[in-house]
Short mmCIF file of C-alpha atoms and ligand atoms in Angstrom, two decimals:
data_model
loop_
_atom_site.label_atom_id
_atom_site.label_comp_id
_atom_site.label_asym_id
_atom_site.label_seq_id
_atom_site.Cartn_x
_atom_site.Cartn_y
_atom_site.Cartn_z
CA UNK G 1 17.76 -36.86 100.12
CA UNK G 2 14.68 -37.69 99.64
CA UNK G 3 11.88 -37.75 102.12
CA UNK G 4 11.60 -41.46 103.27
CA UNK G 5 15.32 -42.82 102.35
CA UNK G 6 14.69 -46.28 101.81
CA UNK G 7 17.77 -48.93 101.22
CA UNK G 8 18.18 -52.54 100.37
CA UNK G 9 20.15 -55.71 101.89
CA UNK G 10 20.68 -57.97 98.00
CA UNK G 11 22.79 -61.03 99.02
CA UNK G 12 23.88 -63.38 96.46
CA UNK G 13 23.06 -66.78 97.76
CA UNK G 14 26.42 -67.95 97.48
CA UNK G 15 27.22 -69.49 100.71
CA UNK G 16 26.08 -68.60 104.04
CA UNK G 17 25.54 -65.57 106.00
CA UNK G 18 28.74 -64.20 106.62
CA UNK G 19 29.85 -61.31 108.95
CA UNK G 20 30.97 -59.11 106.15
CA UNK G 21 27.22 -59.48 104.70
CA UNK G 22 25.85 -58.87 108.01
CA UNK G 23 28.06 -56.18 108.58
CA UNK G 24 26.03 -54.41 104.98
CA UNK G 25 22.48 -55.87 105.99
CA UNK G 26 23.03 -53.98 109.34
CA UNK G 27 24.52 -50.59 108.17
CA UNK G 28 21.16 -50.69 105.79
CA UNK G 29 19.31 -51.43 108.60
CA UNK G 30 20.61 -48.96 110.77
CA UNK G 31 20.43 -46.04 108.16
CA UNK G 32 16.98 -47.05 107.38
CA UNK G 33 16.22 -46.76 111.14
CA UNK G 34 17.82 -43.70 112.24
CA UNK G 35 16.01 -41.87 109.16
CA UNK G 36 12.95 -43.21 109.34
CA UNK G 37 13.53 -44.99 105.92
CA UNK G 38 12.85 -48.40 104.13
CA UNK G 39 15.07 -51.24 104.17
CA UNK G 40 14.35 -54.08 101.71
CA UNK G 41 16.15 -57.72 100.75
CA UNK G 42 16.51 -58.67 97.47
CA UNK G 43 17.92 -61.97 96.77
CA UNK G 44 20.07 -61.77 93.60
CA UNK G 45 20.20 -65.31 92.01
CA UNK G 46 19.95 -64.76 89.27
CA UNK G 47 22.93 -67.26 89.00
CA UNK G 48 20.68 -70.94 88.94
CA UNK G 49 24.39 -73.07 88.85
CA UNK G 50 25.05 -71.26 92.70
CA UNK G 51 22.64 -70.60 94.34
CA UNK G 52 21.39 -73.29 97.39
CA UNK G 53 17.58 -72.70 98.52
CA UNK G 54 18.69 -73.57 101.69
CA UNK G 55 21.75 -71.09 101.21
CA UNK G 56 18.42 -67.99 101.04
CA UNK G 57 17.17 -69.75 104.12
CA UNK G 58 20.17 -69.39 105.86
CA UNK G 59 20.67 -65.94 105.02
CA UNK G 60 16.65 -65.05 106.01
CA UNK G 61 17.37 -66.65 109.27
CA UNK G 62 20.26 -64.96 110.53
CA UNK G 63 18.90 -61.96 109.63
CA UNK G 64 15.68 -62.40 111.41
CA UNK G 65 18.47 -63.92 114.76
CA UNK G 66 20.28 -60.82 113.89
CA UNK G 67 16.99 -58.47 114.79
CA UNK G 68 17.38 -57.11 111.01
CA UNK G 69 13.94 -57.34 110.03
CA UNK G 70 13.07 -56.06 106.48
CA UNK G 71 10.02 -54.19 104.79
CA UNK G 72 8.09 -55.88 102.98
CA UNK G 73 8.22 -59.60 100.63
CA UNK G 74 12.02 -60.22 100.09
CA UNK G 75 12.49 -60.02 95.94
CA UNK G 76 13.88 -62.52 94.31
CA UNK G 77 15.84 -61.64 91.34
CA UNK G 78 14.54 -64.97 89.27
CA UNK G 79 11.96 -63.67 89.41
CA UNK G 80 12.35 -61.25 87.53
CA UNK G 81 13.80 -62.39 84.19
CA UNK G 82 11.28 -60.72 82.39
CA UNK G 83 12.11 -57.12 83.56
CA UNK G 84 15.90 -57.68 83.16
CA UNK G 85 15.05 -58.60 79.34
CA UNK G 86 13.21 -56.03 78.36
CA UNK G 87 15.92 -53.51 79.47
CA UNK G 88 18.91 -55.37 77.68
CA UNK G 89 16.56 -54.86 74.46
CA UNK G 90 15.89 -50.88 75.74
CA UNK G 91 20.31 -51.38 75.28
CA UNK G 92 19.95 -53.09 71.65
CA UNK G 93 17.43 -50.27 70.45
CA UNK G 94 19.80 -48.01 71.69
CA UNK G 95 22.87 -48.63 70.50
CA UNK G 96 24.32 -48.81 73.86
CA UNK G 97 24.34 -52.44 73.51
CA UNK G 98 25.72 -55.83 71.15
CA UNK G 99 26.29 -59.05 70.23
CA UNK G 100 29.32 -61.02 71.19
CA UNK G 101 29.93 -64.86 70.09
CA UNK G 102 33.72 -64.81 71.84
CA UNK G 103 34.65 -67.43 73.37
CA UNK G 104 36.57 -66.29 76.66
CA UNK G 105 39.29 -69.07 75.07
CA UNK G 106 39.47 -66.13 71.89
CA UNK G 107 39.08 -63.33 73.99
CA UNK G 108 42.05 -64.72 76.66
CA UNK G 109 44.53 -66.04 73.67
CA UNK G 110 44.33 -62.28 71.78
CA UNK G 111 44.66 -60.55 75.02
CA UNK G 112 48.27 -62.78 75.61
CA UNK G 113 49.06 -62.11 71.51
CA UNK G 114 48.61 -58.55 71.87
CA UNK G 115 50.61 -58.42 75.28
CA UNK G 116 47.75 -56.60 75.99
CA UNK G 117 45.55 -55.85 79.01
CA UNK G 118 43.14 -58.29 80.62
CA UNK G 119 39.24 -58.17 79.80
CA UNK G 120 37.21 -58.22 76.67
CA UNK G 121 38.73 -55.71 73.85
CA UNK G 122 35.95 -55.10 71.81
CA UNK G 123 36.05 -57.91 68.89
CA UNK G 124 32.73 -57.78 68.17
CA UNK G 125 31.82 -54.14 69.09
CA UNK G 126 31.55 -53.38 64.84
CA UNK G 127 30.66 -56.85 63.53
CA UNK G 128 27.38 -56.00 63.33
CA UNK G 129 26.82 -59.54 64.85
CA UNK G 130 22.44 -60.13 65.10
CA UNK G 131 21.24 -62.27 68.14
CA UNK G 132 21.43 -65.71 68.08
CA UNK G 133 21.92 -69.15 70.13
CA UNK G 134 25.93 -68.73 72.64
CA UNK G 135 25.95 -65.00 71.77
CA UNK G 136 26.35 -62.62 74.84
CA UNK G 137 24.98 -58.90 75.11
CA UNK G 138 27.62 -56.87 75.99
CA UNK G 139 27.97 -52.89 77.06
CA UNK G 140 29.37 -50.59 74.98
CA UNK G 141 31.06 -48.35 77.44
CA UNK G 142 32.16 -44.97 76.08
CA UNK G 143 35.31 -44.94 74.78
CA UNK G 144 36.33 -41.39 76.40
CA UNK G 145 35.40 -39.61 79.80
CA UNK G 146 35.23 -40.29 83.26
CA UNK G 147 32.59 -41.80 85.96
CA UNK G 148 32.47 -41.49 88.94
CA UNK G 149 30.18 -40.70 92.33
CA UNK G 150 30.56 -38.60 95.38
CA UNK G 151 30.57 -41.73 97.70
CA UNK G 152 29.46 -40.85 101.42
CA UNK G 153 32.02 -42.88 102.82
CA UNK G 154 34.36 -42.93 100.36
CA UNK G 155 34.32 -38.93 98.82
CA UNK G 156 34.55 -38.29 95.16
CA UNK G 157 35.49 -41.37 93.37
CA UNK G 158 36.41 -41.64 89.52
CA UNK G 159 37.17 -43.92 86.80
CA UNK G 160 38.43 -43.64 83.48
CA UNK G 161 36.32 -44.77 80.89
CA UNK G 162 38.95 -46.43 78.63
CA UNK G 163 39.67 -48.33 81.67
CA UNK G 164 36.41 -50.35 81.75
CA UNK G 165 35.72 -53.38 79.64
CA UNK G 166 32.97 -53.42 77.91
CA UNK G 167 30.79 -55.99 80.04
CA UNK G 168 28.08 -58.57 79.34
CA UNK G 169 24.64 -57.51 80.59
CA UNK G 170 23.26 -61.10 79.38
CA UNK G 171 25.21 -64.04 79.23
CA UNK G 172 25.07 -66.20 76.59
CA UNK G 173 22.24 -68.78 78.40
CA UNK G 174 20.18 -65.92 77.86
CA UNK G 175 20.32 -64.71 81.87
CA UNK G 176 21.22 -61.25 82.85
CA UNK G 177 24.06 -60.40 84.56
CA UNK G 178 24.73 -59.50 88.02
CA UNK G 179 25.27 -56.01 86.74
CA UNK G 180 21.85 -55.60 84.72
CA UNK G 181 19.82 -57.35 87.41
CA UNK G 182 21.49 -55.05 89.95
CA UNK G 183 21.16 -51.95 88.27
CA UNK G 184 17.28 -52.40 87.20
CA UNK G 185 16.06 -53.08 90.63
CA UNK G 186 17.15 -50.79 92.59
CA UNK G 187 15.31 -47.87 89.61
CA UNK G 188 12.28 -50.58 90.43
CA UNK G 189 12.35 -50.06 93.90
CA UNK G 190 12.84 -46.24 93.66
CA UNK G 191 16.15 -46.96 96.06
CA UNK G 192 17.99 -44.00 97.16
CA UNK G 193 20.92 -45.00 98.71
CA UNK G 194 22.93 -48.03 97.52
CA UNK G 195 24.97 -49.13 101.10
CA UNK G 196 27.19 -51.95 100.00
CA UNK G 197 30.69 -53.09 100.76
CA UNK G 198 34.29 -52.09 98.93
CA UNK G 199 33.90 -55.09 96.65
CA UNK G 200 32.02 -53.51 94.42
CA UNK G 201 33.37 -49.82 94.18
CA UNK G 202 35.10 -50.97 90.78
CA UNK G 203 31.70 -52.30 89.35
CA UNK G 204 29.92 -48.97 90.39
CA UNK G 205 30.86 -46.94 87.31
CA UNK G 206 29.45 -49.69 84.88
CA UNK G 207 25.89 -49.04 87.37
CA UNK G 208 26.11 -45.55 86.36
CA UNK G 209 26.59 -45.80 82.28
CA UNK G 210 23.99 -48.73 82.31
CA UNK G 211 21.92 -46.37 84.38
CA UNK G 212 22.30 -43.64 82.24
CA UNK G 213 22.24 -45.67 78.81
CA UNK G 214 18.32 -47.32 80.18
CA UNK G 215 17.71 -43.26 81.05
CA UNK G 216 17.28 -43.70 84.68
CA UNK G 217 16.75 -40.64 86.31
CA UNK G 218 19.89 -39.30 89.14
CA UNK G 219 21.48 -42.14 90.66
CA UNK G 220 21.35 -43.51 94.29
CA UNK G 221 23.77 -41.77 96.87
CA UNK G 222 26.52 -44.66 97.02
CA UNK G 223 28.15 -45.49 100.55
CA UNK G 224 30.72 -47.93 99.40
CA UNK G 225 31.03 -49.90 103.46
CA UNK G 226 35.22 -50.53 104.43
CA UNK G 227 36.51 -54.60 103.96
CA UNK G 228 36.14 -56.43 107.41
CA UNK G 229 39.89 -57.56 107.84
CA UNK G 230 41.19 -60.27 110.55
CA UNK G 231 44.56 -59.53 112.14
CA UNK G 232 47.58 -59.93 109.73
CA UNK G 233 45.42 -56.77 108.13
CA UNK G 234 44.08 -59.71 105.27
CA UNK G 235 40.16 -59.51 103.72
CA UNK G 236 38.21 -62.15 105.81
CA UNK G 237 37.55 -64.66 103.63
CA UNK G 238 35.77 -67.98 104.07
CA UNK G 239 38.49 -69.82 103.50
CA UNK G 240 40.79 -68.26 105.48
CA UNK G 241 38.70 -67.17 108.78
CA UNK G 242 34.97 -67.60 110.72
CA UNK G 243 32.92 -65.64 109.11
CA UNK G 244 29.69 -67.78 108.75
CA UNK G 245 27.06 -66.09 111.22
CA UNK G 246 25.85 -69.53 112.29
CA UNK G 247 28.76 -70.46 113.25
CA UNK G 248 29.02 -67.65 115.65
CA UNK G 249 25.79 -68.42 116.63
CA UNK G 250 25.75 -71.93 117.56
CA UNK G 251 28.66 -71.48 119.85
CA UNK G 252 26.75 -68.88 122.15
CA UNK G 253 27.14 -65.73 120.69
CA UNK G 254 24.14 -63.66 121.48
CA UNK G 255 22.84 -61.34 118.23
CA UNK G 256 22.83 -58.23 120.56
CA UNK G 257 26.04 -58.51 121.30
CA UNK G 258 27.05 -59.58 117.58
CA UNK G 259 25.34 -56.63 115.89
CA UNK G 260 26.63 -54.30 118.71
CA UNK G 261 30.37 -55.42 117.99
CA UNK G 262 29.05 -55.56 114.07
CA UNK G 263 27.92 -51.49 114.11
CA UNK G 264 31.59 -51.01 116.45
CA UNK G 265 33.43 -51.67 112.64
CA UNK G 266 34.88 -48.73 110.87
CA UNK G 267 31.61 -46.38 113.26
CA UNK G 268 31.71 -44.88 116.63
CA UNK G 269 29.40 -43.84 119.02
CA UNK G 270 30.20 -40.31 119.54
CA UNK G 271 30.20 -40.94 123.18
CA UNK G 272 32.76 -43.62 122.75
CA UNK G 273 30.01 -46.08 125.27
CA UNK G 274 30.74 -49.30 122.79
CA UNK G 275 28.42 -51.41 124.92
CA UNK G 276 24.95 -50.23 123.69
CA UNK G 277 21.45 -51.74 123.03
CA UNK G 278 20.79 -51.52 119.34
CA UNK G 279 18.13 -48.65 120.08
CA UNK G 280 20.46 -46.37 121.37
CA UNK G 281 22.82 -47.39 118.55
CA UNK G 282 19.88 -45.71 115.80
CA UNK G 283 19.73 -42.51 117.60
CA UNK G 284 23.56 -42.24 116.81
CA UNK G 285 24.11 -43.92 113.89
CA UNK G 286 25.21 -41.80 110.30
CA UNK G 287 26.56 -43.09 107.29
CA UNK G 288 28.84 -40.31 106.25
CA UNK G 289 31.32 -41.31 109.92
CA UNK G 290 31.81 -44.87 108.40
CA UNK G 291 35.23 -44.59 108.05
CA UNK G 292 36.51 -46.03 104.65
CA UNK G 293 39.98 -47.94 106.07
CA UNK G 294 39.20 -51.65 106.79
CA UNK G 295 37.95 -52.31 110.22
CA UNK G 296 39.84 -55.29 112.23
CA UNK G 297 37.33 -58.00 113.01
CA UNK G 298 38.76 -58.60 116.08
CA UNK G 299 37.70 -61.50 117.55
CA UNK G 300 38.63 -61.26 120.84
CA UNK G 301 36.70 -57.81 121.60
CA UNK G 302 33.00 -59.15 120.30
CA UNK G 303 34.15 -62.34 122.37
CA UNK G 304 34.24 -59.43 124.83
CA UNK G 305 31.45 -57.56 124.43
CA UNK G 306 29.89 -61.21 124.01
CA UNK G 307 30.71 -61.46 127.89
CA UNK G 308 29.40 -57.96 128.54
CA UNK G 309 25.62 -59.36 126.71
CA UNK G 310 25.56 -62.60 129.03
CA UNK G 311 26.30 -60.19 131.87
CA UNK G 312 23.31 -57.65 131.06
CA UNK G 313 20.10 -60.51 130.49
CA UNK G 314 18.04 -61.65 133.09
CA UNK G 315 18.60 -64.81 134.87
CA UNK G 316 15.72 -66.14 133.11
CA UNK G 317 16.77 -65.29 129.09
CA UNK G 318 20.18 -66.55 130.17
CA UNK G 319 18.87 -70.22 131.41
CA UNK G 320 16.30 -70.35 128.32
CA UNK G 321 19.18 -69.28 126.10
CA UNK G 322 22.02 -71.88 127.97
CA UNK G 323 19.93 -74.58 128.09
CA UNK G 324 20.51 -75.82 124.59
CA UNK G 325 23.96 -75.81 125.65
CA UNK G 326 24.35 -77.60 128.47
CA UNK G 327 22.02 -80.34 127.34
CA UNK G 328 20.67 -82.89 130.49
CA UNK G 329 21.55 -80.54 133.19
CA UNK G 330 18.79 -80.16 135.31
CA UNK G 331 16.94 -76.14 134.80
CA UNK G 332 14.84 -76.20 138.01
CA UNK G 333 17.67 -76.74 140.19
CA UNK G 334 21.59 -76.55 138.63
CA UNK G 335 21.29 -74.07 136.19
CA UNK G 336 18.88 -71.71 138.74
CA UNK G 337 20.98 -72.20 141.83
CA UNK G 338 24.40 -72.12 139.47
CA UNK G 339 23.39 -70.09 136.68
CA UNK G 340 23.75 -66.39 138.02
CA UNK G 341 27.63 -67.81 139.03
CA UNK G 342 28.03 -69.33 135.35
CA UNK G 343 26.33 -65.71 133.79
CA UNK G 344 29.86 -64.21 135.59
CA UNK G 345 31.85 -65.91 134.20
CA UNK G 346 31.20 -66.83 130.63
CA UNK G 347 32.32 -65.07 127.50
CA UNK G 348 30.62 -67.58 125.31
CA UNK G 349 27.39 -69.71 126.22
CA UNK G 350 29.57 -73.40 124.50
CA UNK G 351 31.66 -72.90 127.48
CA UNK G 352 29.01 -73.42 129.20
CA UNK G 353 28.87 -77.56 129.37
CA UNK G 354 32.78 -76.46 130.86
CA UNK G 355 31.48 -75.04 134.39
CA UNK G 356 28.65 -78.08 134.14
CA UNK G 357 29.88 -81.11 133.45
CA UNK G 358 30.58 -82.17 137.32
CA UNK G 359 27.03 -82.57 137.99
CA UNK G 360 26.46 -85.73 138.19
CA UNK G 361 29.73 -86.82 138.43
CA UNK G 362 33.26 -85.47 138.66
CA UNK G 363 34.77 -84.46 135.08
CA UNK G 364 37.19 -87.13 133.67
CA UNK G 365 40.23 -84.57 132.87
CA UNK G 366 43.58 -86.15 133.48
CA UNK G 367 45.55 -83.08 133.62
CA UNK G 368 43.72 -81.47 135.56
CA UNK G 369 44.24 -85.12 138.38
CA UNK G 370 47.30 -84.37 137.82
CA UNK G 371 48.52 -81.62 138.53
CA UNK G 372 46.49 -81.08 141.83
CA UNK G 373 47.37 -84.46 142.41
CA UNK G 374 51.62 -83.79 142.47
CA UNK G 375 50.87 -81.08 145.38
CA UNK G 376 52.99 -82.49 148.25
CA UNK G 377 50.04 -81.17 150.88
CA UNK G 378 47.29 -83.37 148.88
CA UNK G 379 46.99 -86.41 150.91
CA UNK G 380 46.36 -84.19 153.88
CA UNK G 381 44.49 -82.44 152.03
CA UNK G 382 42.03 -84.12 151.93
CA UNK G 383 42.04 -85.85 154.67
CA UNK G 384 41.82 -82.50 156.13
CA UNK G 385 39.46 -81.79 154.73
CA UNK G 386 36.71 -85.25 155.39
CA UNK G 387 37.26 -84.77 158.75
CA UNK G 388 36.41 -81.28 158.82
CA UNK G 389 33.10 -81.55 157.29
CA UNK G 390 31.97 -84.81 159.18
CA UNK G 391 29.93 -82.62 161.20
CA UNK G 392 29.49 -79.10 159.37
CA UNK G 393 26.65 -77.03 159.33
CA UNK G 394 26.13 -77.34 155.30
CA UNK G 395 26.01 -74.42 154.09
CA UNK G 396 28.70 -72.97 152.02
CA UNK G 397 30.30 -69.88 154.47
CA UNK G 398 31.14 -72.45 157.29
CA UNK G 399 32.19 -74.52 153.96
CA UNK G 400 34.67 -71.63 153.39
CA UNK G 401 35.44 -71.11 156.99
CA UNK G 402 36.44 -74.40 157.36
CA UNK G 403 38.56 -74.61 154.88
CA UNK G 404 40.44 -71.66 155.88
CA UNK G 405 41.28 -73.08 159.16
CA UNK G 406 42.10 -76.07 157.82
CA UNK G 407 44.71 -73.93 155.54
CA UNK G 408 46.46 -72.20 158.30
CA UNK G 409 46.48 -75.71 160.32
CA UNK G 410 48.45 -76.88 157.62
CA UNK G 411 50.32 -74.03 157.04
CA UNK G 412 49.03 -73.62 153.27
CA UNK G 413 48.12 -71.82 150.80
CA UNK G 414 44.34 -71.86 149.57
CA UNK G 415 44.53 -71.54 145.92
CA UNK G 416 47.29 -75.13 147.01
CA UNK G 417 44.66 -76.47 149.52
CA UNK G 418 42.30 -76.27 147.11
CA UNK G 419 42.98 -78.03 143.87
CA UNK G 420 43.04 -81.60 145.42
CA UNK G 421 39.48 -81.04 146.57
CA UNK G 422 37.77 -79.23 143.57
CA UNK G 423 39.84 -82.43 141.70
CA UNK G 424 38.28 -84.61 143.30
CA UNK G 425 34.85 -82.86 143.63
CA UNK G 426 34.52 -81.72 140.06
CA UNK G 427 37.44 -83.12 137.73
CA UNK G 428 38.06 -79.94 137.03
CA UNK G 429 40.66 -76.65 138.77
CA UNK G 430 39.02 -74.24 137.35
CA UNK G 431 35.42 -73.95 137.51
CA UNK G 432 32.51 -72.41 139.21
CA UNK G 433 32.92 -71.61 142.54
CA UNK G 434 34.31 -74.40 144.92
CA UNK G 435 31.84 -73.69 148.33
CA UNK G 436 28.73 -73.28 145.98
CA UNK G 437 29.25 -76.29 144.60
CA UNK G 438 29.74 -78.82 147.64
CA UNK G 439 27.03 -77.05 148.94
CA UNK G 440 25.52 -77.51 145.56
CA UNK G 441 25.92 -80.83 145.85
CA UNK G 442 24.92 -81.21 149.32
CA UNK G 443 26.73 -83.01 152.12
CA UNK G 444 26.77 -86.65 150.91
CA UNK G 445 27.19 -86.05 147.62
CA UNK G 446 30.35 -84.17 148.12
CA UNK G 447 32.17 -86.95 151.16
CA UNK G 448 31.79 -89.64 148.76
CA UNK G 449 33.17 -87.34 146.43
CA UNK G 450 36.41 -86.37 148.47
CA UNK G 451 36.26 -89.87 149.99
CA UNK G 452 36.68 -90.96 146.25
CA UNK G 453 39.16 -89.05 145.55
CA UNK G 454 41.01 -89.89 147.98
CA UNK G 455 41.19 -93.94 147.93
CA UNK G 456 41.87 -92.97 144.26
CA UNK G 457 45.23 -90.89 145.52
CA UNK G 458 46.44 -93.90 147.76
N1 LIG R 501 24.56 -59.40 95.43
C1 LIG R 501 25.38 -58.68 96.00
C2 LIG R 501 26.30 -59.21 96.71
O1 LIG R 501 26.15 -59.79 97.41
C3 LIG R 501 25.73 -57.16 96.60
C4 LIG R 501 24.92 -56.29 95.33
C5 LIG R 501 24.86 -54.84 95.60
O2 LIG R 501 24.77 -54.79 97.06
O3 LIG R 501 24.52 -53.88 95.30
O4 LIG R 501 27.68 -58.92 96.70
#
């Protein structure tokens, strides 16, 4: 290991930042912070057709939101084509790359004819083609031998060279491919540790062969992180699963919770305390302890961790974060008075509107209404409570005591009695504690709502 390890997160801006890439970013960040190293950011935007600038913005925004600040300026591969072309020239000069004019249709047709394996068949290897329009440059993979590495997470991994196709390093349009740009950049930025997803395992022998051909020295250390899978044990995919980090943010997951949970995928703290500040995880995280088996991305657990974090922040912070979810709810009165009660209950901030939508008038929730008002006790409950509250000091304990006395008198349970009252006042059967709500609304408004409920029932 070099004195000051350097790792990088190298997303391709072909989609929004998803949980799998965020996991890679976090592991790199943790590794760098845990080892006094540097965490670089590189935007792998060589594929002009698939990249969109707003996707790069999203990736940077989400990394900042997660608190995964990178060191220095992000490197954009689109600014470095000259370096990649120079590397390609070195491969040509060294005889480890050759020009090829095969179309993919021709390659496929030949493979089909031969009943051979997929991939490039080496047709142009010895044709001695010169460079020219429409010609791609391919790397000449040795016919024999084995290429492998000692993966920090997976142990020894190796591939027979005979199983690796002669892959393209410069496309027929003159642009470098991912393989070439990736290797050149890691060398030029002195990356000591490549920490990336399992989907790159198969590309790593190509990486190593290219490095060798370019005369680069010892390769970086590799750590290939596990796949993230859904409940069906299928690899997370943007078509099937909810993977966009922006969605999680918009649904009211806190960045503290998100990075806390992501750190638990494939890794666990030695003392078993899972919900904890990231600073503590930095102290404990060891990349070699990451488990190579697929890690289950468990929504329930993520929600649990988020709920724990919602309870950890102080009220001012909670109000500041809740604000955008309860637009129109008065901050100084409603959120300050009732915020702590909501803070104890929600798992994600997007549940908040349901807790505050009765403030100006009862919510319109037919199912709650029907369920509560079909109870035989409904009319007596409303009559009784209107009567009991008429002259009550308007304070939650007193309101609660009178409510309990009424339950006893009507010989009914507190939960049955609560239904018609709650639905008249808030429109919903579940929510914040009833007596706090009544106290908040005040005598006149509460009694008006109870009377309106009773009138609607009659
Ligand atoms: N650009 C690659 C990706 O988004 C990452 C390559 C790497 O980390 O080496 O999957």
